[in-house]
Amino acid sequence: MQKFDTLEGVAAPLKIINVDTDMIIPKQYLKTIKRTGLGKGLFSEQRYKDDGSENPDFILNKPAYRNAKVLVAGDNFGCGSSREHAPWALLDFGIRCVIAPSFADIFYNNMFKNGMLPVKLSAKRVHELIQFLTELPGAEIAVDLREQTVTGPDGQVDRFEVAAFSRESLLNGYDEIELSLLQKDKIESFEKRKSAERPWL
């Protein structure tokens, strides 16, 4: 898993509450188990018209936000079904951090497991950031996981909370398999001991 330490880049404002996983990546894109190629389906029902052409009014289709690395959105981001394709689609598009007042629990945890950082800030601050990003297309936000801070386009620095385990996993680029492999010697020692004690198993 790719390490996450600091991130600085264009942030896109998505002034929508209750963005569910079906909006993030509609069901027709769930046939694959590959993590790549899903970026084209991200928010597809909002990004594309019925004839397949781009909807110029959708935020990620606007020139200033096409290369966004950060998404700033409303309350309860990632609600709905627990499809892991949702963070995969965001990541494949290029977004590694989502800032919102709150997240659905499963989506929140899935982001960490895929090398992405969900950041919870107050509703007031998120509203301010959305206003800044809307008025200043192409403005950037800096996120520092080690210091647990977000620096907005106005220069204000906000601190966010993150569980120590999730923070260390992201900083080191450890997914669940890699975390298990860190204990490889202990696991092998345990298996040898148990095999000697209970050879019939």
PDB file of C-alpha atoms in Angstrom, residues 8-9 19 35 45-46 68 82 93 121 125 132 162 168 187:
ATOM      1  CA  GLU A   8      -0.707  19.105  -1.109  1.00  0.00           C
ATOM      2  CA  GLY A   9      -2.873  19.642  -4.129  1.00  0.00           C
ATOM      3  CA  VAL A  19     -23.079  11.144  -0.742  1.00  0.00           C
ATOM      4  CA  ARG A  35      -8.679  -1.713  -8.285  1.00  0.00           C
ATOM      5  CA  GLU A  45     -24.252   9.652 -13.185  1.00  0.00           C
ATOM      6  CA  GLN A  46     -23.291  13.231 -12.353  1.00  0.00           C
ATOM      7  CA  ALA A  68      -8.012  17.286  -7.706  1.00  0.00           C
ATOM      8  CA  SER A  82     -20.303  -1.123   1.895  1.00  0.00           C
ATOM      9  CA  PHE A  93      -9.265   9.199 -10.195  1.00  0.00           C
ATOM     10  CA  LEU A 121     -13.447  18.717  10.458  1.00  0.00           C
ATOM     11  CA  ARG A 125     -14.961  24.759   8.823  1.00  0.00           C
ATOM     12  CA  PHE A 132     -13.118  29.249  -0.541  1.00  0.00           C
ATOM     13  CA  VAL A 162      -7.133   9.969  13.783  1.00  0.00           C
ATOM     14  CA  GLU A 168       0.807   4.449  11.770  1.00  0.00           C
ATOM     15  CA  ILE A 187       3.504 -16.919  13.529  1.00  0.00           C
TER      16      ILE A 187
END
